[in-house]
Short mmCIF file of N, CA and C in Angstrom, two decimals:
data_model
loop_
_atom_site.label_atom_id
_atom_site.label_comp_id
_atom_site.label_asym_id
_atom_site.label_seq_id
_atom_site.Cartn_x
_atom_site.Cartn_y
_atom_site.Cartn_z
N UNK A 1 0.84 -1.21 0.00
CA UNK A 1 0.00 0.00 0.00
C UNK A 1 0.87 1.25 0.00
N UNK A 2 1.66 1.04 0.93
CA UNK A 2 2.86 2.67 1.22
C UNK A 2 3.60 2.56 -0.23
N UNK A 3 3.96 1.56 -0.59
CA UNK A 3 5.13 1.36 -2.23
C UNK A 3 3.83 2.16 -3.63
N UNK A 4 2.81 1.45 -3.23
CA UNK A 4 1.84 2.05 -4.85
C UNK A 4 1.40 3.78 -4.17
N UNK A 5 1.59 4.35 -3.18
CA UNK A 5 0.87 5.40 -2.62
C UNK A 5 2.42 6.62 -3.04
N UNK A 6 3.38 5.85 -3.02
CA UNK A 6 4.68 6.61 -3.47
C UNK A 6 5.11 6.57 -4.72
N UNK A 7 4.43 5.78 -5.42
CA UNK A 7 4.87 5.48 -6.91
C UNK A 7 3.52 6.60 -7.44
N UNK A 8 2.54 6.32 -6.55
CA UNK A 8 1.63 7.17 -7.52
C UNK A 8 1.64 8.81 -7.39
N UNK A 9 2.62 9.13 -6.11
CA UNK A 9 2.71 10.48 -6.04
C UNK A 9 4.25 10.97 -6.78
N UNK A 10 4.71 9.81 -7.31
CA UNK A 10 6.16 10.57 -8.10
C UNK A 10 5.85 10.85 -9.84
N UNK A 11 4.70 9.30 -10.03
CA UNK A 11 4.04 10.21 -11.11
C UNK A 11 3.47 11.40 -10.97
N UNK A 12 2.33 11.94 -9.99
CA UNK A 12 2.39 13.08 -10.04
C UNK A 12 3.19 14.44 -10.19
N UNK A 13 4.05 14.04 -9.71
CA UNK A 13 5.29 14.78 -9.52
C UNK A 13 5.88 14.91 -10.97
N UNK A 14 5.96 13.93 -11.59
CA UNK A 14 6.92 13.73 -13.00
C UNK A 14 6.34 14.31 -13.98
N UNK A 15 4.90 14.37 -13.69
CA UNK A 15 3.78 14.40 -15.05
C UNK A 15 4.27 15.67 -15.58
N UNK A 16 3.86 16.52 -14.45
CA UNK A 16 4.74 18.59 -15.16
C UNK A 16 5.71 18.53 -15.99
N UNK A 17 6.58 17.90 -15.31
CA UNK A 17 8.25 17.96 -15.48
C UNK A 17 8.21 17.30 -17.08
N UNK A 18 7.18 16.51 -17.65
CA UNK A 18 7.85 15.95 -18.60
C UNK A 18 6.81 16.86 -19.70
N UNK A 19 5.79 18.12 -19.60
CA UNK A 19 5.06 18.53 -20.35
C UNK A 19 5.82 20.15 -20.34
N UNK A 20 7.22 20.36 -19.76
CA UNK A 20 8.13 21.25 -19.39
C UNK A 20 7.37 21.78 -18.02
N UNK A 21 8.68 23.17 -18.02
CA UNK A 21 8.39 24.07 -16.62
C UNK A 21 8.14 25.00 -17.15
N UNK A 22 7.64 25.57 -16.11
CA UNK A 22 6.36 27.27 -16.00
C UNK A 22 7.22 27.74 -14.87
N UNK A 23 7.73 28.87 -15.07
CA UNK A 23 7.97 29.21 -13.74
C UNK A 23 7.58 30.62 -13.91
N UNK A 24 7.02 31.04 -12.43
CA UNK A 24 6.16 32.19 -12.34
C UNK A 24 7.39 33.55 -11.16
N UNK A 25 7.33 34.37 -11.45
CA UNK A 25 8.06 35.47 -10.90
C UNK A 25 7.55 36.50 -10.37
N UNK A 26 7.50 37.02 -9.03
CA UNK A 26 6.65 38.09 -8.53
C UNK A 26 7.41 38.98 -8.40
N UNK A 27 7.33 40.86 -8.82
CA UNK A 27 8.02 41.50 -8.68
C UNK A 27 7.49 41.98 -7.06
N UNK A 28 8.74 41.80 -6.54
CA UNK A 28 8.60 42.33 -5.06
C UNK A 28 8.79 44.37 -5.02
N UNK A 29 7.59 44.79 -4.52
CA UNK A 29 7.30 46.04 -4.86
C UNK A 29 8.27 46.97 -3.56
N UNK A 30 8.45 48.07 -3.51
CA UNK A 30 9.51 48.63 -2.14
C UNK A 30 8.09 49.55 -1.91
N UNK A 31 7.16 49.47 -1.20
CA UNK A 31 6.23 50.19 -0.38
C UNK A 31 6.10 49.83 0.94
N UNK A 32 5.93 50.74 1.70
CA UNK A 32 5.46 50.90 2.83
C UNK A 32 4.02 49.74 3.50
N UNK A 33 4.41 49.57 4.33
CA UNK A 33 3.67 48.28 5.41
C UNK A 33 2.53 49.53 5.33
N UNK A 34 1.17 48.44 5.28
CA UNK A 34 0.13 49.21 5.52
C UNK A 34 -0.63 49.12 7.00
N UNK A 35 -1.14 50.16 7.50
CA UNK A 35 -1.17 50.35 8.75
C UNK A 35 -2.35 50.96 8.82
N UNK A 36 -3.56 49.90 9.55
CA UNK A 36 -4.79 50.91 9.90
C UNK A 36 -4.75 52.00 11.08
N UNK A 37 -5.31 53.49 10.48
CA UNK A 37 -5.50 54.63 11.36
C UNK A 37 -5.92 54.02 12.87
N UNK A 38 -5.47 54.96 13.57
CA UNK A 38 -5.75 54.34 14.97
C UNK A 38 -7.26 55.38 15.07
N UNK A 39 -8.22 55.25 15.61
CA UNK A 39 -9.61 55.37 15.81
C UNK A 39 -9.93 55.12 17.04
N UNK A 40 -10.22 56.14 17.95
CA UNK A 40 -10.01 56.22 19.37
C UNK A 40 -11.76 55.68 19.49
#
């Protein structure tokens, strides 16, 4: 059960890899932390 439960998650794993890679890139922005007004 543990041997077919690891074989079936390396196909998962492989399936991407063999239809190529995507790789995604976030531009990290330089702004200021946002901060709610204090409201007495």
């Amino acid at each position: 059960m543990r041997l077919s439960s690891l074989v079936l998650l390396g196909g998962a794993f492989a399936a991407p890899a063999v239809a190529g890679s995507v790789t995604i890139t976030i531009p990290r922005l330089n702004v200021a932390e946002y901060h709610r007004p204090y409201v007495a």
